[in-house]
Amino acid sequence: MNIFMKRANELKEELIQTRRELHSIPEIMTDLPVTTKYVKEKLIEIGLEPKEIIKSGLVATIGGKKPGKTILLRADMDALDMKEESGLDFASKTQYAHTCGHDLHTTILLGAAKMLKEREDEIEGTVKLMFQPGEEYFIGAKAMIDAGVLENPKVDAALGMHVMLNGPVGSIGYQHGYTLSSVDGFKITIKGKGCHGAMPEKGIDPINVGVHVYLALQELISREVSAFDNAIITLGQFAAGTVANIIPDTCVLQGTMRTYGKELREYLFNRMQEVIDLTCKTYRASFEYEVLSDVPSLYTNPELLDEMLGYIDEMGEDFTLIKDSRATPTDDFAFITERVPSVHFQFNCKVQDERGAFPQHHPKVVFDENVLPIGSAVIAQCAFNWLKNNK
């Protein structure tokens, strides 16, 4: 058996306990004091010297005793602003919930860190660990980049991950090239002129304008995006007025645009501005456009991915590797992938009974914890061997 897989299996109960402790203390955004303290103490127990380079953003290094390159291993630690309804014995003790799986990511990286530290004298280069807050709000990775996470030592390659519910434990998804979608979150405030509902000619109805804007944005997808491309524009909020017989002054639409690749993203963004502007002018209204999020598509370097897949194959384990696993969610690890060659793996962990009916971000979602040793072993294997073979 592969040395990392063997050791990860020995650590399995410890990993499960760590995950359950993290699962019970979820926090959100970039204010993770309890989670950060817990992870920091775990890293110190391993023998590392973690540094908090931003609020709740931890960095630690392993190796450096032998010359070589630096590979970054990243895990996100934040949870979601929602109540948990899983019924688990170790369910959330706070008002938040780990319904996305970041508690598993943190545990997987802690496991990989422990195994790599145990073999530190053999590491030919440096492993840099990145424990990040604020992924759900797409603010943590950029903040850590600005704080120097890719420098001192300079990062040459990066490895990210996400647990998914697309299959059972032992199946690993991957994608050459654009892997996860970009996201452009927006808020459109249409400004009309309020009036009596019985005299619409006296005003400018922003609801009418909003309806036309909504339909026109959907037609960008149906009529201006090739069937061979992927793009989504979702309007999740349409809010205006408070009573039946008054036309309000304003109408608010909030939504997201998601796609892959820079050219299509730029094209759709520009066309959205044109459509909103011209539609509002047609009906004598004005508008304000507010950017709520701005994250590129996560890009997996094809050559680096092929190399990493080779290291997984060398493990000799009965994993099911699922190619073309492009997904529509967004991950701000994308900001890392813009700057250094990177790989992103999807570790599936769908529970194979009735509990597996619920998706991520659902209050009743559960994850198969048997993914923990697999994730830790794969991450450690890839990091160790990449450094060995890329001096």
GROMACS .gro file of C-alpha atoms in nm:
model
  391
    1MET     CA    1   0.000   0.000   0.000
    2ASN     CA    2   0.112   0.356  -0.072
    3ILE     CA    3   0.298   0.505   0.225
    4PHE     CA    4   0.066   0.804   0.254
    5MET     CA    5  -0.251   0.598   0.214
    6LYS     CA    6  -0.129   0.354   0.477
    7ARG     CA    7  -0.049   0.632   0.722
    8ALA     CA    8  -0.376   0.816   0.647
    9ASN     CA    9  -0.574   0.501   0.728
   10GLU     CA   10  -0.387   0.480   1.059
   11LEU     CA   11  -0.492   0.839   1.127
   12LYS     CA   12  -0.853   0.787   1.020
   13GLU     CA   13  -1.016   0.801   1.364
   14GLU     CA   14  -0.810   1.106   1.454
   15LEU     CA   15  -0.918   1.276   1.130
   16ILE     CA   16  -1.284   1.196   1.196
   17GLN     CA   17  -1.260   1.339   1.546
   18THR     CA   18  -1.094   1.654   1.415
   19ARG     CA   19  -1.361   1.698   1.151
   20ARG     CA   20  -1.641   1.656   1.404
   21GLU     CA   21  -1.489   1.910   1.638
   22LEU     CA   22  -1.456   2.158   1.353
   23HIS     CA   23  -1.808   2.079   1.234
   24SER     CA   24  -1.954   2.176   1.569
   25ILE     CA   25  -1.795   2.524   1.581
   26PRO     CA   26  -1.877   2.686   1.244
   27GLU     CA   27  -1.810   3.055   1.188
   28ILE     CA   28  -1.854   3.276   0.884
   29MET     CA   29  -1.675   3.528   0.665
   30THR     CA   30  -1.333   3.640   0.792
   31ASP     CA   31  -1.417   3.630   1.162
   32LEU     CA   32  -1.327   3.275   1.265
   33PRO     CA   33  -1.162   3.315   1.607
   34VAL     CA   34  -1.259   2.974   1.748
   35THR     CA   35  -1.183   2.786   1.426
   36THR     CA   36  -0.854   2.969   1.377
   37LYS     CA   37  -0.744   2.895   1.734
   38TYR     CA   38  -0.833   2.527   1.690
   39VAL     CA   39  -0.642   2.491   1.362
   40LYS     CA   40  -0.345   2.686   1.494
   41GLU     CA   41  -0.320   2.455   1.796
   42LYS     CA   42  -0.336   2.149   1.570
   43LEU     CA   43  -0.055   2.285   1.355
   44ILE     CA   44   0.157   2.357   1.662
   45GLU     CA   45   0.094   2.000   1.785
   46ILE     CA   46   0.228   1.875   1.452
   47GLY     CA   47   0.543   2.078   1.510
   48LEU     CA   48   0.473   2.373   1.282
   49GLU     CA   49   0.485   2.748   1.342
   50PRO     CA   50   0.165   2.892   1.193
   51LYS     CA   51   0.133   3.264   1.124
   52GLU     CA   52  -0.192   3.458   1.098
   53ILE     CA   53  -0.117   3.684   0.799
   54ILE     CA   54  -0.472   3.824   0.789
   55LYS     CA   55  -0.754   3.793   1.037
   56SER     CA   56  -0.830   3.417   1.054
   57GLY     CA   57  -0.592   3.342   0.768
   58LEU     CA   58  -0.316   3.097   0.862
   59VAL     CA   59   0.006   3.005   0.682
   60ALA     CA   60   0.266   2.745   0.780
   61THR     CA   61   0.554   2.577   0.597
   62ILE     CA   62   0.698   2.227   0.597
   63GLY     CA   63   1.038   2.134   0.460
   64GLY     CA   64   1.291   2.382   0.335
   65LYS     CA   65   1.578   2.173   0.467
   66LYS     CA   66   1.664   2.070   0.112
   67PRO     CA   67   1.665   2.316  -0.179
   68GLY     CA   68   1.376   2.308  -0.420
   69LYS     CA   69   1.053   2.469  -0.527
   70THR     CA   70   0.746   2.558  -0.321
   71ILE     CA   71   0.399   2.411  -0.357
   72LEU     CA   72   0.097   2.569  -0.190
   73LEU     CA   73  -0.177   2.350  -0.040
   74ARG     CA   74  -0.500   2.536   0.034
   75ALA     CA   75  -0.810   2.468   0.245
   76ASP     CA   76  -1.099   2.701   0.328
   77MET     CA   77  -1.236   2.709   0.683
   78ASP     CA   78  -1.553   2.923   0.682
   79ALA     CA   79  -1.913   2.804   0.708
   80LEU     CA   80  -2.253   2.931   0.591
   81ASP     CA   81  -2.501   3.165   0.755
   82MET     CA   82  -2.775   2.907   0.807
   83LYS     CA   83  -2.904   2.665   1.070
   84GLU     CA   84  -2.806   2.299   1.059
   85GLU     CA   85  -3.080   2.034   1.059
   86SER     CA   86  -2.870   1.721   1.001
   87GLY     CA   87  -2.954   1.558   1.334
   88LEU     CA   88  -2.589   1.457   1.377
   89ASP     CA   89  -2.456   1.410   1.730
   90PHE     CA   90  -2.181   1.660   1.648
   91ALA     CA   91  -2.405   1.915   1.474
   92SER     CA   92  -2.335   2.287   1.492
   93LYS     CA   93  -2.333   2.454   1.832
   94THR     CA   94  -2.357   2.798   1.672
   95GLN     CA   95  -2.609   2.977   1.452
   96TYR     CA   96  -2.404   2.879   1.145
   97ALA     CA   97  -2.348   2.550   0.962
   98HIS     CA   98  -2.077   2.362   0.772
   99THR     CA   99  -2.313   2.261   0.492
  100CYS     CA  100  -2.058   2.314   0.215
  101GLY     CA  101  -1.787   2.085   0.351
  102HIS     CA  102  -1.512   2.328   0.443
  103ASP     CA  103  -1.468   2.147   0.774
  104LEU     CA  104  -1.366   1.842   0.570
  105HIS     CA  105  -1.123   2.048   0.362
  106THR     CA  106  -0.954   2.180   0.674
  107THR     CA  107  -0.930   1.831   0.821
  108ILE     CA  108  -0.792   1.684   0.499
  109LEU     CA  109  -0.518   1.947   0.487
  110LEU     CA  110  -0.436   1.899   0.856
  111GLY     CA  111  -0.398   1.527   0.786
  112ALA     CA  112  -0.175   1.588   0.486
  113ALA     CA  113   0.031   1.834   0.690
  114LYS     CA  114   0.089   1.582   0.967
  115MET     CA  115   0.207   1.315   0.723
  116LEU     CA  116   0.434   1.555   0.536
  117LYS     CA  117   0.582   1.684   0.860
  118GLU     CA  118   0.662   1.325   0.958
  119ARG     CA  119   0.864   1.295   0.636
  120GLU     CA  120   1.003   1.648   0.642
  121ASP     CA  121   1.364   1.538   0.607
  122GLU     CA  122   1.278   1.380   0.272
  123ILE     CA  123   1.097   1.681   0.126
  124GLU     CA  124   1.296   1.841  -0.156
  125GLY     CA  125   1.169   2.195  -0.134
  126THR     CA  126   0.891   2.354   0.068
  127VAL     CA  127   0.525   2.282   0.128
  128LYS     CA  128   0.326   2.594   0.217
  129LEU     CA  129  -0.008   2.547   0.392
  130MET     CA  130  -0.287   2.801   0.343
  131PHE     CA  131  -0.591   2.791   0.572
  132GLN     CA  132  -0.829   3.053   0.441
  133PRO     CA  133  -1.136   3.237   0.573
  134GLY     CA  134  -1.404   3.410   0.370
  135GLU     CA  135  -1.437   3.175   0.073
  136GLU     CA  136  -1.818   3.178   0.075
  137TYR     CA  137  -1.804   3.554   0.028
  138PHE     CA  138  -1.513   3.537  -0.220
  139ILE     CA  139  -1.292   3.766  -0.010
  140GLY     CA  140  -1.045   3.540   0.171
  141ALA     CA  141  -0.811   3.425  -0.104
  142LYS     CA  142  -0.759   3.773  -0.245
  143ALA     CA  143  -0.690   3.913   0.101
  144MET     CA  144  -0.429   3.644   0.166
  145ILE     CA  145  -0.269   3.707  -0.172
  146ASP     CA  146  -0.248   4.077  -0.090
  147ALA     CA  147  -0.090   3.981   0.244
  148GLY     CA  148   0.184   3.785   0.065
  149VAL     CA  149   0.075   3.422   0.080
  150LEU     CA  150   0.237   3.358  -0.259
  151GLU     CA  151   0.571   3.503  -0.149
  152ASN     CA  152   0.848   3.426   0.101
  153PRO     CA  153   0.897   3.160  -0.017
  154LYS     CA  154   0.761   3.228  -0.365
  155VAL     CA  155   0.497   2.973  -0.464
  156ASP     CA  156   0.565   2.777  -0.785
  157ALA     CA  157   0.249   2.563  -0.795
  158ALA     CA  158  -0.072   2.525  -0.599
  159LEU     CA  159  -0.319   2.249  -0.515
  160GLY     CA  160  -0.680   2.306  -0.411
  161MET     CA  161  -0.976   2.080  -0.347
  162HIS     CA  162  -1.346   2.058  -0.274
  163VAL     CA  163  -1.559   1.774  -0.145
  164MET     CA  164  -1.852   1.702  -0.375
  165LEU     CA  165  -2.163   1.483  -0.369
  166ASN     CA  166  -2.149   1.358  -0.728
  167GLY     CA  167  -2.050   1.004  -0.634
  168PRO     CA  168  -1.931   0.772  -0.358
  169VAL     CA  169  -1.608   0.793  -0.161
  170GLY     CA  170  -1.316   0.681  -0.375
  171SER     CA  171  -1.423   0.874  -0.683
  172ILE     CA  172  -1.222   1.185  -0.767
  173GLY     CA  173  -1.330   1.443  -1.022
  174TYR     CA  174  -1.098   1.657  -1.229
  175GLN     CA  175  -1.109   1.891  -1.527
  176HIS     CA  176  -0.842   2.012  -1.765
  177GLY     CA  177  -0.864   2.388  -1.811
  178TYR     CA  178  -1.154   2.591  -1.676
  179THR     CA  179  -1.294   2.389  -1.387
  180LEU     CA  180  -1.534   2.603  -1.183
  181SER     CA  181  -1.735   2.896  -1.309
  182SER     CA  182  -1.663   3.262  -1.267
  183VAL     CA  183  -1.918   3.469  -1.077
  184ASP     CA  184  -2.025   3.826  -1.129
  185GLY     CA  185  -2.276   3.919  -0.863
  186PHE     CA  186  -2.477   4.232  -0.928
  187LYS     CA  187  -2.748   4.459  -0.794
  188ILE     CA  188  -2.955   4.667  -1.038
  189THR     CA  189  -3.158   4.952  -0.895
  190ILE     CA  190  -3.402   5.083  -1.155
  191LYS     CA  191  -3.522   5.434  -1.086
  192GLY     CA  192  -3.863   5.538  -1.214
  193LYS     CA  193  -4.124   5.783  -1.087
  194GLY     CA  194  -4.388   5.680  -0.840
  195CYS     CA  195  -4.753   5.764  -0.889
  196HIS     CA  196  -5.111   5.654  -0.826
  197GLY     CA  197  -5.183   5.309  -0.964
  198ALA     CA  198  -5.492   5.446  -1.139
  199MET     CA  199  -5.284   5.700  -1.330
  200PRO     CA  200  -4.972   5.518  -1.458
  201GLU     CA  201  -4.922   5.780  -1.730
  202LYS     CA  202  -4.824   6.026  -1.457
  203GLY     CA  203  -4.520   5.822  -1.356
  204ILE     CA  204  -4.249   5.588  -1.481
  205ASP     CA  205  -4.315   5.231  -1.370
  206PRO     CA  206  -3.986   5.068  -1.259
  207ILE     CA  207  -4.157   4.730  -1.224
  208ASN     CA  208  -4.243   4.732  -1.594
  209VAL     CA  209  -3.883   4.825  -1.674
  210GLY     CA  210  -3.755   4.553  -1.441
  211VAL     CA  211  -3.963   4.289  -1.615
  212HIS     CA  212  -3.819   4.387  -1.953
  213VAL     CA  213  -3.466   4.390  -1.812
  214TYR     CA  214  -3.520   4.044  -1.661
  215LEU     CA  215  -3.643   3.896  -1.990
  216ALA     CA  216  -3.373   4.066  -2.196
  217LEU     CA  217  -3.095   3.929  -1.974
  218GLN     CA  218  -3.227   3.574  -2.015
  219GLU     CA  219  -3.231   3.621  -2.392
  220LEU     CA  220  -2.858   3.691  -2.383
  221ILE     CA  221  -2.814   3.327  -2.281
  222SER     CA  222  -3.067   3.181  -2.526
  223ARG     CA  223  -2.969   3.391  -2.828
  224GLU     CA  224  -2.612   3.514  -2.786
  225VAL     CA  225  -2.431   3.220  -2.623
  226SER     CA  226  -2.335   2.920  -2.833
  227ALA     CA  227  -2.485   2.585  -2.739
  228PHE     CA  228  -2.125   2.465  -2.706
  229ASP     CA  229  -2.051   2.720  -2.434
  230ASN     CA  230  -2.180   2.738  -2.078
  231ALA     CA  231  -2.326   3.046  -1.915
  232ILE     CA  232  -2.594   3.122  -1.658
  233ILE     CA  233  -2.760   3.449  -1.561
  234THR     CA  234  -2.977   3.406  -1.253
  235LEU     CA  235  -3.192   3.680  -1.103
  236GLY     CA  236  -3.254   3.574  -0.746
  237GLN     CA  237  -3.426   3.890  -0.626
  238PHE     CA  238  -3.694   4.107  -0.783
  239ALA     CA  239  -3.826   4.355  -0.529
  240ALA     CA  240  -4.050   4.659  -0.571
  241GLY     CA  241  -4.345   4.825  -0.409
  242THR     CA  242  -4.540   4.760  -0.091
  243VAL     CA  243  -4.907   4.806  -0.180
  244ALA     CA  244  -5.137   4.726  -0.472
  245ASN     CA  245  -5.242   5.072  -0.589
  246ILE     CA  246  -4.912   5.264  -0.582
  247ILE     CA  247  -4.647   5.251  -0.850
  248PRO     CA  248  -4.314   5.274  -0.662
  249ASP     CA  249  -4.012   5.486  -0.739
  250THR     CA  250  -3.763   5.198  -0.761
  251CYS     CA  251  -3.727   4.831  -0.847
  252VAL     CA  252  -3.430   4.621  -0.734
  253LEU     CA  253  -3.296   4.313  -0.914
  254GLN     CA  254  -3.008   4.108  -0.774
  255GLY     CA  255  -2.842   3.815  -0.941
  256THR     CA  256  -2.529   3.642  -1.065
  257MET     CA  257  -2.368   3.565  -1.397
  258ARG     CA  258  -2.156   3.253  -1.421
  259THR     CA  259  -1.950   3.124  -1.709
  260TYR     CA  260  -1.610   2.984  -1.808
  261GLY     CA  261  -1.329   3.162  -1.984
  262LYS     CA  262  -1.234   3.528  -2.002
  263GLU     CA  263  -1.370   3.616  -2.346
  264LEU     CA  264  -1.728   3.499  -2.292
  265ARG     CA  265  -1.735   3.647  -1.944
  266GLU     CA  266  -1.622   3.987  -2.075
  267TYR     CA  267  -1.866   3.973  -2.366
  268LEU     CA  268  -2.166   3.894  -2.146
  269PHE     CA  269  -2.072   4.154  -1.887
  270ASN     CA  270  -2.054   4.426  -2.154
  271ARG     CA  271  -2.377   4.313  -2.317
  272MET     CA  272  -2.553   4.317  -1.981
  273GLN     CA  273  -2.457   4.681  -1.935
  274GLU     CA  274  -2.586   4.766  -2.282
  275VAL     CA  275  -2.912   4.579  -2.236
  276ILE     CA  276  -2.984   4.736  -1.898
  277ASP     CA  277  -2.894   5.085  -2.019
  278LEU     CA  278  -3.095   5.073  -2.341
  279THR     CA  279  -3.395   4.906  -2.181
  280CYS     CA  280  -3.410   5.170  -1.910
  281LYS     CA  281  -3.378   5.448  -2.169
  282THR     CA  282  -3.655   5.294  -2.377
  283TYR     CA  283  -3.897   5.323  -2.084
  284ARG     CA  284  -3.761   5.659  -1.955
  285ALA     CA  285  -3.600   5.514  -1.643
  286SER     CA  286  -3.246   5.532  -1.509
  287PHE     CA  287  -3.045   5.274  -1.314
  288GLU     CA  288  -2.752   5.210  -1.084
  289TYR     CA  289  -2.539   4.896  -1.120
  290GLU     CA  290  -2.352   4.766  -0.815
  291VAL     CA  291  -2.089   4.490  -0.829
  292LEU     CA  292  -2.145   4.238  -0.548
  293SER     CA  293  -1.882   3.981  -0.648
  294ASP     CA  294  -1.612   3.952  -0.912
  295VAL     CA  295  -1.436   3.614  -0.926
  296PRO     CA  296  -1.274   3.457  -1.236
  297SER     CA  297  -1.323   3.101  -1.348
  298LEU     CA  298  -1.097   2.857  -1.163
  299TYR     CA  299  -0.837   2.726  -1.407
  300THR     CA  300  -0.666   2.388  -1.372
  301ASN     CA  301  -0.332   2.380  -1.551
  302PRO     CA  302  -0.354   2.079  -1.792
  303GLU     CA  303   0.013   1.983  -1.779
  304LEU     CA  304   0.032   2.006  -1.400
  305LEU     CA  305  -0.292   1.808  -1.370
  306ASP     CA  306  -0.156   1.526  -1.587
  307GLU     CA  307   0.150   1.511  -1.365
  308MET     CA  308  -0.062   1.497  -1.049
  309LEU     CA  309  -0.287   1.229  -1.197
  310GLY     CA  310   0.028   1.026  -1.255
  311TYR     CA  311   0.116   1.050  -0.887
  312ILE     CA  312  -0.235   0.935  -0.793
  313ASP     CA  313  -0.202   0.640  -1.030
  314GLU     CA  314   0.129   0.549  -0.865
  315MET     CA  315  -0.055   0.508  -0.534
  316GLY     CA  316  -0.200   0.183  -0.665
  317GLU     CA  317  -0.535   0.245  -0.500
  318ASP     CA  318  -0.873   0.155  -0.645
  319PHE     CA  319  -0.984   0.514  -0.703
  320THR     CA  320  -1.233   0.606  -0.973
  321LEU     CA  321  -1.100   0.908  -1.158
  322ILE     CA  322  -1.375   1.106  -1.329
  323LYS     CA  323  -1.255   1.336  -1.605
  324ASP     CA  324  -1.448   1.633  -1.745
  325SER     CA  325  -1.585   1.716  -1.400
  326ARG     CA  326  -1.650   2.081  -1.470
  327ALA     CA  327  -1.889   2.231  -1.215
  328THR     CA  328  -2.098   2.548  -1.195
  329PRO     CA  329  -2.015   2.662  -0.839
  330THR     CA  330  -1.743   2.923  -0.785
  331ASP     CA  331  -1.436   2.911  -0.561
  332ASP     CA  332  -1.207   3.204  -0.491
  333PHE     CA  333  -0.910   2.969  -0.518
  334ALA     CA  334  -0.949   3.097  -0.876
  335PHE     CA  335  -0.747   3.404  -0.775
  336ILE     CA  336  -0.457   3.169  -0.695
  337THR     CA  337  -0.496   2.984  -1.026
  338GLU     CA  338  -0.465   3.316  -1.213
  339ARG     CA  339  -0.120   3.367  -1.064
  340VAL     CA  340   0.049   3.026  -1.042
  341PRO     CA  341   0.001   2.689  -1.216
  342SER     CA  342  -0.265   2.511  -1.011
  343VAL     CA  343  -0.470   2.193  -0.985
  344HIS     CA  344  -0.812   2.147  -0.828
  345PHE     CA  345  -0.953   1.807  -0.728
  346GLN     CA  346  -1.309   1.714  -0.635
  347PHE     CA  347  -1.324   1.444  -0.367
  348ASN     CA  348  -1.667   1.280  -0.381
  349CYS     CA  349  -1.827   1.174  -0.055
  350LYS     CA  350  -2.196   1.110  -0.116
  351VAL     CA  351  -2.361   0.902   0.157
  352GLN     CA  352  -2.505   0.590   0.000
  353ASP     CA  353  -2.840   0.579   0.181
  354GLU     CA  354  -3.145   0.799   0.224
  355ARG     CA  355  -2.935   1.063   0.401
  356GLY     CA  356  -2.759   1.129   0.071
  357ALA     CA  357  -3.070   1.289  -0.078
  358PHE     CA  358  -2.970   1.639   0.028
  359PRO     CA  359  -2.728   1.863  -0.167
  360GLN     CA  360  -2.458   2.093  -0.037
  361HIS     CA  361  -2.585   2.416   0.121
  362HIS     CA  362  -2.896   2.228   0.242
  363PRO     CA  363  -2.955   2.228   0.620
  364LYS     CA  364  -2.984   1.847   0.624
  365VAL     CA  365  -2.679   1.763   0.412
  366VAL     CA  366  -2.435   1.499   0.540
  367PHE     CA  367  -2.097   1.386   0.407
  368ASP     CA  368  -1.927   1.047   0.414
  369GLU     CA  369  -1.629   1.091   0.645
  370ASN     CA  370  -1.444   0.802   0.480
  371VAL     CA  371  -1.324   1.063   0.231
  372LEU     CA  372  -1.090   1.213   0.491
  373PRO     CA  373  -0.796   0.969   0.472
  374ILE     CA  374  -0.827   0.952   0.094
  375GLY     CA  375  -0.813   1.327   0.057
  376SER     CA  376  -0.520   1.361   0.297
  377ALA     CA  377  -0.324   1.085   0.127
  378VAL     CA  378  -0.381   1.219  -0.226
  379ILE     CA  379  -0.284   1.574  -0.129
  380ALA     CA  380   0.031   1.456   0.052
  381GLN     CA  381   0.127   1.220  -0.232
  382CYS     CA  382   0.092   1.489  -0.497
  383ALA     CA  383   0.280   1.756  -0.302
  384PHE     CA  384   0.566   1.526  -0.196
  385ASN     CA  385   0.624   1.384  -0.544
  386TRP     CA  386   0.583   1.710  -0.731
  387LEU     CA  387   0.861   1.864  -0.522
  388LYS     CA  388   1.074   1.557  -0.574
  389ASN     CA  389   1.039   1.570  -0.951
  390ASN     CA  390   1.051   1.947  -1.005
  391LYS     CA  391   1.374   2.059  -0.842
   0.00000   0.00000   0.00000
